[in-house]
XYZ file of C-alpha atoms in Angstrom:
652
model
C 0.205 0.224 0.217
C 2.813 2.271 0.203
C 3.017 4.779 -2.322
C 6.267 6.643 -4.234
C 5.694 10.378 -3.984
C 5.143 11.323 -7.585
C 7.697 13.662 -9.153
C 10.046 12.902 -6.609
C 13.288 11.639 -7.415
C 12.539 8.040 -6.975
C 9.426 8.317 -8.586
C 10.056 6.739 -11.825
C 6.972 8.167 -13.395
C 8.118 11.492 -12.413
C 10.179 12.746 -15.883
C 6.565 11.896 -17.870
C 4.355 13.823 -15.148
C 6.090 16.788 -14.219
C 8.966 19.205 -15.549
C 11.116 21.115 -13.696
C 13.317 24.197 -14.811
C 14.867 26.866 -12.990
C 12.903 30.120 -14.341
C 15.573 32.538 -12.848
C 18.689 32.454 -11.071
C 19.480 33.828 -7.086
C 20.305 37.161 -7.156
C 22.932 38.361 -4.090
C 20.606 40.785 -2.281
C 20.569 40.645 1.418
C 17.454 43.520 2.412
C 13.901 43.204 1.506
C 13.524 45.068 -1.848
C 9.808 45.301 -3.356
C 11.009 46.271 -6.689
C 13.726 43.631 -6.781
C 10.917 41.122 -5.798
C 8.768 42.290 -9.178
C 11.793 42.307 -11.138
C 12.154 38.813 -10.210
C 8.906 37.559 -10.819
C 8.215 39.835 -14.188
C 11.702 37.733 -15.421
C 10.067 34.374 -14.753
C 6.413 35.499 -16.352
C 8.339 35.858 -19.747
C 9.280 32.427 -19.552
C 5.813 30.740 -18.924
C 2.776 29.373 -20.388
C -0.694 28.933 -19.548
C -0.436 25.442 -18.165
C -0.957 24.235 -14.749
C 1.924 23.804 -12.088
C 3.534 24.710 -8.925
C 5.845 27.728 -8.411
C 8.737 28.015 -5.781
C 9.467 31.666 -4.456
C 12.995 31.713 -3.439
C 14.992 34.231 -1.207
C 18.674 35.309 -1.517
C 19.885 32.010 -0.066
C 17.680 29.969 -2.184
C 15.505 29.199 0.500
C 11.822 28.389 -0.390
C 9.523 31.224 0.859
C 6.254 29.746 -0.921
C 5.017 26.914 -3.004
C 1.747 27.775 -4.800
C -0.134 25.989 -7.485
C -2.283 27.077 -10.529
C -4.649 26.379 -13.170
C -2.495 28.935 -15.695
C 1.227 29.435 -14.171
C 1.198 32.483 -16.430
C -2.116 34.246 -15.277
C -1.098 33.204 -11.565
C 2.219 34.284 -11.371
C 1.801 37.487 -13.137
C -0.696 38.301 -10.336
C 1.947 39.066 -8.237
C 3.210 42.115 -10.061
C 0.057 43.881 -9.297
C 0.915 44.348 -5.558
C -1.592 47.626 -4.857
C -4.330 44.530 -4.497
C -2.360 42.009 -2.435
C -2.324 42.006 1.275
C 0.571 43.330 3.288
C 1.612 39.737 4.189
C 1.919 38.924 -0.054
C 3.896 42.316 -0.223
C 6.547 41.144 2.552
C 6.682 37.770 0.387
C 7.297 39.519 -2.793
C 9.964 41.984 -1.360
C 11.969 38.783 -0.418
C 11.556 36.736 -3.319
C 14.340 36.744 -5.657
C 13.943 33.711 -7.732
C 11.133 31.331 -8.564
C 11.436 27.752 -9.722
C 8.523 26.249 -11.784
C 7.132 22.754 -12.387
C 4.552 22.222 -14.537
C 2.185 18.968 -14.491
C -0.427 17.472 -16.448
C -3.678 18.620 -14.601
C -4.670 20.966 -11.685
C -5.163 18.027 -9.746
C -1.483 16.952 -10.258
C -0.478 20.402 -9.166
C -2.520 20.170 -5.781
C -0.810 16.847 -5.061
C 2.655 18.137 -5.773
C 1.972 21.356 -3.802
C 1.328 19.434 -0.711
C 4.561 17.639 -1.350
C 6.745 20.491 -1.928
C 5.080 22.381 1.567
C 5.667 19.226 3.575
C 9.297 18.841 2.360
C 10.309 22.771 2.204
C 7.908 24.328 4.999
C 7.896 27.407 3.794
C 7.184 30.666 6.231
C 4.659 31.996 3.895
C 2.304 29.076 3.628
C -0.176 27.345 5.797
C 1.769 24.898 7.843
C 0.406 21.522 9.371
C 2.791 20.918 12.605
C 2.897 17.337 13.526
C 6.171 15.747 14.374
C 5.168 12.210 14.375
C 3.439 9.811 11.925
C 0.455 8.288 12.702
C 0.603 4.693 13.761
C -1.348 1.842 11.904
C -1.766 -1.843 12.663
C -0.578 -3.888 10.182
C -1.912 -7.693 9.579
C 1.265 -8.975 7.751
C 0.344 -11.178 4.943
C 4.082 -12.441 3.632
C 3.829 -15.662 6.200
C 1.473 -18.723 6.125
C 0.737 -17.709 10.243
C 0.359 -13.973 9.387
C 1.401 -11.602 11.958
C -0.348 -8.545 13.808
C 1.575 -5.728 14.683
C 1.651 -1.975 15.293
C 3.265 -0.127 12.599
C 4.562 3.588 11.242
C 6.014 4.959 8.484
C 6.078 3.932 5.155
C 3.668 1.160 4.103
C 5.942 -1.243 2.337
C 5.561 -4.643 3.854
C 2.917 -6.787 2.458
C 0.026 -7.020 4.479
C -3.341 -5.398 5.284
C -2.958 -1.869 6.698
C -5.723 -0.454 9.427
C -5.679 3.115 10.438
C -4.782 5.714 11.064
C -5.039 5.858 14.377
C -4.651 8.466 16.725
C -2.088 7.934 19.101
C 0.238 4.940 19.999
C -1.623 4.195 22.999
C -4.752 3.518 21.182
C -3.096 1.692 18.702
C -1.500 -0.617 21.529
C -4.848 -1.232 23.059
C -6.239 -2.084 19.961
C -3.852 -4.432 19.234
C -3.914 -5.969 22.460
C -7.523 -6.731 22.660
C -7.360 -8.082 19.063
C -4.367 -10.667 20.322
C -7.300 -11.643 22.925
C -9.625 -11.749 20.622
C -8.081 -13.570 17.364
C -5.363 -15.022 19.568
C -2.715 -13.935 16.424
C 0.666 -13.926 16.775
C 2.837 -10.745 17.255
C 6.067 -12.198 17.554
C 9.001 -11.578 14.904
C 9.338 -14.501 12.227
C 13.180 -15.684 13.587
C 11.389 -16.195 17.073
C 8.614 -17.963 15.531
C 10.942 -20.299 13.679
C 12.802 -20.545 16.630
C 10.573 -22.260 19.474
C 9.809 -25.619 20.147
C 7.412 -24.740 23.394
C 4.954 -21.871 23.600
C 5.844 -18.712 25.057
C 4.137 -16.666 27.640
C 1.700 -15.274 25.363
C -0.012 -18.407 25.080
C -0.323 -19.179 28.688
C -2.225 -15.872 29.241
C -4.687 -16.024 26.251
C -3.250 -14.142 23.797
C -1.824 -16.002 20.925
C -2.903 -19.351 19.816
C 0.849 -20.864 19.507
C 0.937 -21.864 15.436
C 4.772 -21.503 16.417
C 4.782 -25.273 17.580
C 1.498 -26.746 15.930
C -1.284 -25.669 18.628
C -3.449 -24.903 16.000
C -3.246 -25.926 12.620
C -2.889 -23.837 8.952
C -6.411 -23.664 8.385
C -7.737 -22.800 11.824
C -5.212 -19.919 11.728
C -6.487 -18.996 8.476
C -9.987 -18.440 10.066
C -8.913 -16.399 12.820
C -7.018 -14.263 10.581
C -10.438 -13.869 8.585
C -12.285 -13.432 11.407
C -9.859 -10.422 12.197
C -10.079 -8.821 8.664
C -14.016 -9.140 8.855
C -13.625 -7.149 12.446
C -11.295 -4.588 11.455
C -13.105 -4.170 8.316
C -16.420 -2.912 9.906
C -18.044 -6.290 10.674
C -17.707 -6.616 14.204
C -21.358 -7.375 14.875
C -20.923 -10.635 12.797
C -17.891 -11.649 14.070
C -19.057 -11.568 17.535
C -22.444 -13.320 16.594
C -20.550 -15.932 15.222
C -18.467 -16.043 18.609
C -21.430 -16.441 20.461
C -23.061 -19.237 18.654
C -19.160 -21.415 18.807
C -19.497 -20.832 22.595
C -22.929 -21.783 23.043
C -22.148 -24.887 21.008
C -19.371 -25.830 23.390
C -21.071 -25.227 26.241
C -24.032 -27.800 25.048
C -21.049 -30.019 24.200
C -19.963 -29.748 27.338
C -16.369 -28.845 25.985
C -16.238 -26.103 28.947
C -12.452 -25.429 28.088
C -13.142 -24.018 24.881
C -16.368 -22.178 25.819
C -14.376 -20.234 28.507
C -11.577 -19.595 25.605
C -14.376 -18.296 23.324
C -15.687 -16.508 26.448
C -12.837 -14.525 26.864
C -12.691 -13.640 23.119
C -15.992 -12.012 23.091
C -15.431 -9.945 26.271
C -11.929 -8.753 23.855
C -14.780 -7.587 20.937
C -17.058 -6.132 24.251
C -14.003 -4.032 25.102
C -12.747 -2.766 22.053
C -16.499 -1.643 20.897
C -17.393 -0.290 24.543
C -13.521 1.818 24.335
C -15.401 3.595 21.313
C -16.143 7.200 23.196
C -17.895 8.318 19.817
C -20.765 6.304 18.010
C -20.119 5.849 14.763
C -21.997 3.038 13.314
C -22.944 2.816 10.310
C -20.795 5.581 9.116
C -18.175 3.023 7.549
C -14.652 4.460 6.550
C -14.888 8.343 7.134
C -12.624 11.161 8.307
C -14.581 13.996 10.732
C -12.827 17.667 10.366
C -13.862 20.622 12.104
C -12.138 23.917 12.389
C -12.162 26.592 15.363
C -10.857 29.926 15.016
C -10.131 32.272 17.946
C -7.540 35.172 19.287
C -5.595 34.365 15.488
C -5.235 30.848 16.420
C -6.868 27.954 14.787
C -7.594 24.520 15.843
C -8.746 21.472 13.776
C -10.331 18.597 15.148
C -10.138 15.403 13.346
C -11.782 12.160 13.996
C -10.991 8.955 12.459
C -13.634 6.352 11.936
C -12.849 3.044 9.946
C -15.455 0.470 9.686
C -17.953 2.398 12.121
C -15.191 1.867 14.791
C -13.421 5.071 16.062
C -10.231 4.991 15.923
C -9.298 7.918 18.057
C -9.237 11.999 17.212
C -6.413 14.404 17.155
C -6.507 18.072 17.120
C -4.187 20.196 14.695
C -2.826 23.462 15.166
C -1.759 25.021 11.363
C 0.678 27.738 11.723
C 0.787 30.794 9.231
C -2.470 31.083 8.640
C -2.087 34.820 8.208
C -5.327 36.599 6.685
C -6.346 33.724 4.710
C -9.899 32.568 4.772
C -10.908 29.152 7.319
C -12.070 27.412 4.031
C -8.423 27.833 2.494
C -6.931 27.063 5.796
C -8.611 23.778 6.147
C -8.132 22.706 2.716
C -4.420 23.061 3.134
C -4.591 21.319 6.243
C -6.405 18.263 4.582
C -3.691 18.163 1.604
C -1.076 18.201 3.856
C -2.209 15.638 6.148
C -3.562 12.857 3.267
C 0.544 13.529 2.131
C 0.905 11.135 4.993
C -2.528 9.022 5.469
C -4.243 7.214 2.830
C -7.327 9.389 2.115
C -10.835 7.260 3.169
C -13.791 6.839 0.748
C -15.712 9.684 2.895
C -14.409 12.856 3.955
C -16.758 14.964 6.512
C -16.153 18.978 7.003
C -17.786 21.587 8.615
C -17.877 24.016 5.693
C -17.600 24.253 2.042
C -13.896 23.894 0.953
C -11.824 26.280 -1.225
C -11.921 24.289 -4.393
C -13.956 21.446 -3.010
C -14.203 19.657 -6.165
C -11.096 19.824 -7.191
C -9.607 18.739 -3.800
C -11.648 15.716 -4.055
C -10.517 14.561 -7.680
C -6.906 15.127 -6.553
C -7.486 13.262 -3.285
C -9.270 10.323 -5.419
C -5.796 10.255 -7.580
C -3.816 9.490 -4.704
C -6.048 7.151 -3.371
C -7.027 4.707 -6.452
C -10.670 5.367 -5.396
C -13.685 7.763 -5.610
C -13.248 10.473 -2.490
C -16.469 12.331 -1.216
C -16.240 15.455 0.621
C -19.197 16.592 2.066
C -21.022 18.824 5.075
C -23.103 16.377 6.948
C -26.681 17.611 7.397
C -28.477 14.885 9.623
C -28.140 11.508 11.413
C -25.020 9.983 12.681
C -22.700 11.782 10.711
C -24.375 15.459 11.451
C -24.004 13.923 15.369
C -20.467 13.042 14.869
C -19.839 16.609 13.358
C -21.497 18.518 16.027
C -19.222 16.558 18.270
C -16.003 17.335 16.587
C -17.254 21.079 16.465
C -17.437 20.861 20.130
C -14.246 19.286 20.628
C -12.116 22.024 18.230
C -13.499 25.138 20.304
C -12.788 23.502 23.932
C -9.315 22.092 22.636
C -8.899 25.659 21.193
C -9.792 27.338 24.325
C -7.347 24.959 26.204
C -4.213 25.918 23.546
C -5.115 29.621 24.041
C -5.167 29.647 28.036
C -1.928 27.760 27.746
C -0.159 29.897 25.360
C -1.086 33.026 27.454
C 0.435 31.504 30.461
C 3.615 30.488 28.363
C 3.885 33.648 26.912
C 3.823 35.099 30.179
C 6.176 33.201 31.648
C 8.695 33.366 28.589
C 8.468 37.367 29.310
C 9.698 36.798 32.879
C 12.288 34.421 31.502
C 13.262 37.247 29.544
C 13.432 39.625 32.171
C 14.931 37.024 34.793
C 17.930 35.705 32.589
C 18.682 39.376 31.396
C 17.726 38.746 27.433
C 17.184 41.496 24.847
C 13.689 39.955 23.792
C 11.948 36.596 24.262
C 13.881 33.592 22.947
C 12.176 31.882 20.007
C 14.750 29.135 20.466
C 16.217 27.790 23.558
C 18.758 25.143 23.018
C 19.479 22.927 26.061
C 22.767 20.756 26.610
C 23.452 17.845 28.887
C 25.906 14.948 28.835
C 25.703 11.398 29.895
C 28.241 8.469 30.824
C 29.384 5.972 32.759
C 33.142 6.580 34.450
C 33.575 8.456 30.732
C 32.414 5.422 28.829
C 30.063 5.308 26.361
C 29.639 9.471 26.718
C 26.848 10.930 24.821
C 26.395 14.831 24.662
C 22.663 15.950 24.188
C 20.961 19.191 22.519
C 16.988 19.505 22.789
C 15.622 22.635 21.212
C 12.264 24.362 22.556
C 10.402 27.266 21.185
C 7.296 29.376 22.213
C 5.339 26.486 20.944
C 6.759 23.522 23.222
C 9.519 21.555 22.365
C 11.129 20.932 18.909
C 11.660 16.807 18.584
C 13.037 16.863 15.393
C 15.712 19.610 15.679
C 17.219 17.380 18.677
C 20.396 15.851 18.031
C 22.978 13.699 19.795
C 26.834 14.061 19.736
C 28.874 10.884 20.372
C 31.673 12.357 22.308
C 35.270 11.587 20.453
C 38.271 13.375 21.928
C 37.109 14.243 25.419
C 39.222 12.426 27.879
C 37.441 9.782 30.228
C 35.693 11.298 33.169
C 35.998 14.798 31.595
C 32.670 16.420 31.835
C 33.711 19.826 31.282
C 35.769 18.413 28.213
C 32.967 16.914 26.850
C 30.888 19.837 27.037
C 33.406 21.808 25.163
C 33.709 19.150 22.603
C 29.902 19.194 22.130
C 30.093 23.296 22.084
C 32.542 23.004 18.980
C 30.749 20.386 16.996
C 27.429 22.577 17.599
C 28.912 25.971 16.657
C 31.652 25.611 14.321
C 29.721 25.910 11.133
C 28.119 29.163 12.912
C 31.305 30.170 13.463
C 32.824 30.056 9.995
C 29.469 31.423 8.781
C 28.252 33.914 11.117
C 25.409 34.880 8.557
C 23.610 31.814 9.629
C 19.774 32.896 10.036
C 18.596 33.693 13.345
C 15.462 32.266 15.178
C 14.340 30.038 11.609
C 13.075 26.877 12.276
C 15.609 25.482 10.186
C 18.676 22.786 10.390
C 20.710 23.468 13.676
C 23.753 24.027 11.261
C 22.561 27.493 10.008
C 20.478 28.470 13.159
C 21.464 31.053 15.958
C 20.005 30.011 19.233
C 18.651 32.814 21.347
C 19.337 31.422 24.465
C 21.377 28.117 25.258
C 20.733 26.282 28.664
C 23.573 24.262 30.138
C 22.798 21.665 32.932
C 25.467 21.920 35.337
C 27.413 24.618 37.533
C 30.335 26.797 37.045
C 32.654 24.154 35.873
C 30.497 23.767 32.659
C 29.640 27.384 32.168
C 33.367 28.260 32.147
C 33.896 25.108 29.741
C 31.125 26.428 27.146
C 32.272 30.095 27.840
C 35.618 29.461 26.673
C 34.716 27.081 24.170
C 32.630 29.768 22.456
C 35.185 32.637 22.829
C 37.812 30.562 21.531
C 35.774 30.538 17.893
C 34.976 33.986 18.568
C 31.267 33.721 19.271
C 29.790 36.083 21.329
C 26.377 36.526 20.763
C 24.792 33.738 22.304
C 23.640 34.113 25.781
C 24.402 31.580 27.839
C 22.890 30.484 31.728
C 23.917 27.012 33.696
C 21.235 25.427 35.639
C 22.753 23.438 38.797
C 21.028 22.059 42.164
C 22.717 24.442 44.694
C 24.220 23.763 47.456
C 21.334 21.154 48.664
C 22.029 18.666 46.020
C 19.384 16.921 44.744
C 16.446 18.984 46.623
C 14.234 20.336 43.853
C 13.350 24.016 44.155
C 16.988 24.841 44.969
C 18.290 25.247 41.694
C 20.927 27.872 41.138
C 21.461 29.746 37.650
C 25.151 30.955 36.629
C 25.656 33.712 34.477
C 28.813 33.894 32.346
C 30.330 36.904 34.267
C 30.059 34.555 37.715
C 26.928 35.876 39.114
C 24.318 33.878 40.435
C 20.278 33.769 40.890
C 17.944 31.859 41.906
C 13.957 31.679 41.717
C 11.232 31.099 44.516
C 10.364 27.838 45.136
C 6.695 27.740 43.827
C 7.380 29.989 40.961
C 5.787 29.070 37.356
C 9.170 30.013 35.860
C 11.540 27.859 37.850
C 8.984 24.922 36.996
C 9.577 25.759 33.374
C 13.566 25.634 33.455
C 13.118 22.366 35.504
C 11.153 21.026 32.456
C 13.685 21.765 29.997
C 16.464 20.519 32.036
C 14.756 17.447 32.522
C 14.067 16.699 29.012
C 17.539 17.113 27.962
C 18.472 14.773 31.334
C 15.819 12.534 29.624
C 17.425 12.752 25.862
C 20.821 12.272 27.211
C 20.036 9.202 29.439
C 18.064 7.520 26.370
C 20.781 8.106 23.895
C 23.435 6.675 26.112
C 21.452 3.597 27.253
C 20.883 2.881 23.577
C 24.566 3.600 22.935
C 25.487 0.721 25.519
C 23.000 -1.665 24.540
C 24.517 -1.509 21.270
C 27.620 -2.074 22.455
C 26.541 -5.239 24.770
C 25.196 -6.747 21.806
C 27.921 -6.023 19.220
C 30.124 -8.843 17.704
C 33.945 -8.751 16.919
C 32.536 -9.920 13.343
C 31.116 -6.348 12.657
C 34.304 -4.915 12.469
C 35.084 -7.017 9.381
C 34.541 -5.011 6.042
C 31.699 -6.881 4.250
C 30.328 -9.167 6.662
C 26.398 -8.421 7.110
C 23.900 -9.555 9.628
C 23.271 -13.150 7.352
C 27.141 -14.197 7.117
C 27.737 -13.161 10.744
C 25.231 -15.365 11.406
C 26.004 -18.154 9.280
C 29.770 -17.868 10.650
C 28.140 -18.438 14.035
C 26.115 -21.013 13.189
C 29.238 -23.095 11.980
C 32.013 -22.170 14.251
C 29.770 -21.231 17.795
C 31.595 -18.092 18.934
C 33.756 -15.184 17.348
C 36.902 -16.784 18.978
C 36.788 -19.672 16.849
C 35.807 -17.757 13.865
C 39.027 -15.977 14.232
C 41.292 -19.126 15.190
C 39.661 -20.644 12.094
C 42.221 -21.784 9.241
C 41.240 -20.541 5.691
C 39.941 -24.028 4.714
C 37.647 -24.067 7.301
C 36.370 -21.196 6.640
C 35.715 -21.769 3.146
C 33.807 -24.564 4.130
C 31.255 -22.536 6.368
C 27.832 -22.469 4.383
C 27.015 -19.286 2.759
C 30.839 -17.994 2.606
C 32.561 -17.869 -0.140
C 36.068 -18.409 -1.203
C 36.765 -14.559 -1.594
C 34.995 -13.672 1.318
C 36.998 -16.470 3.662
C 40.089 -15.225 2.686
C 38.584 -11.310 3.366
C 37.573 -12.815 6.811
C 41.350 -14.866 7.436
C 43.366 -11.654 5.980
C 41.506 -9.260 8.822
C 42.604 -11.587 11.606
C 45.883 -12.416 9.865
C 47.277 -8.961 8.803
C 50.802 -9.068 8.215
C 51.041 -13.027 8.271
């Protein structure tokens, strides 16, 4: 069910569907200049034809400012030269434009899909952006094994099988998978685990698997369970429950009470799944419900995910860069970007007429491979669903506004307490984690006024710092983080781009005077003086929360009241980097524990390593083996055997 993005470098059809050309070259102009922007656009218009396609506006650095689509590129792009009728926001965009890139398409629907792809890829500052850090989880029932496995799945849908989703969260999909295991007794183990069993595992004992690995159920019986699971997930839950009830009654009549008890537990699992549906969606089939609320310059979009008449959760989106756009345009952009990651269902319910609604439906149908209907529900269950979605959207937005108001106040207090020039838009927090200097890892987390920016986190494997030298580790982390910025000081401040080209507005270090000195000295050696630094330590009563001491670069120290909301916020930042650093360190330590000396041999992958270990028993015996013995190992050619032998016997 996975799809290659049309027009991408990996799409074999890309050259046939889209033709990209650079309309102008980037010119060197660092300052916003409306006339220069209009000139660049006019130069582009001369090269255009009245064909459908997508255009990108670029700034002096070649970064994308805006992505737009058009039925007629020539007419649409020419509109930008008539600045008198344009909003101040669009005029600001034009004043920063110095080049344009054009992609022609076969239809306007294709242009709409490509526009969503490019917005997702480049995240331009003048487009509406659907901010969502994580992909949606699905349930995957694999079809590449005689006994299919049920599992949670994220990411590209490349594996062969049936995908059910999206689910709103990992928690909701985990609960459903657990209940489905109890209901249908399908295996969840990996193929390697399955192939090496000689007795049932614990899941069989607790009645969450039918143990096909050791023959407790035959292939036909397991296939019957798989069919029931597909029916249940496909919307035929009532029929499945009725069938289980009949089987349970028959087992009881036959005095087969053990089987009847198993069927009773399965029926309870089915009832649990049905009872966990907080939203009644019977008879709706496969549909997504979207409702929009706007207040205080912010927008919240509530989405309900209904599959097979079952509610698979809901999520609220808060799109950014909405500017002065009409709400129907905002919702249109949200839908197109959302379905860039998720397969569209046959029915999409919205609370208002969309901009170019028929065109959006046509584009999504082309992407999905089946008809897609977009409508505003007027009566019945669908209308009740929409009313509930609208209420949820309003309540979620009001909670966010209350939280953002509090956050804005805290950030103003932060600015005053830390003596900053302005409210920080990008806060970077640093910490190290190691055990007696081994497997040392540095960590950086990033926070903005909207929360933690997890896509900007970074790990640093400590390479040069000496064992157990915390200060040296912090110096190394700073040198690696700021080296490129020191060489290119014109990196953009505050722009949510790669950390390599962005200046932080504040650097917060988990540590005391020593860490502060090492960071300050490292930055001074690189000639960097523009970064505000603060170190947070637990103070004289080490380990007591609320006694943190804040160390300034000039040696001053400050504290905050124990019950201060600002202190709690700073503790949250410190705890997040601590969590991330410890997680990175544990992962590195786990990899080291499971590592094998064979991993160091060039050209020896997992399959050959497995073959060598099965044949010789240990890595030490592989090292001691003669060349002829290596050649006799299954799956090891003469050339590979020679390579292994030479690796261990270099120099004779």
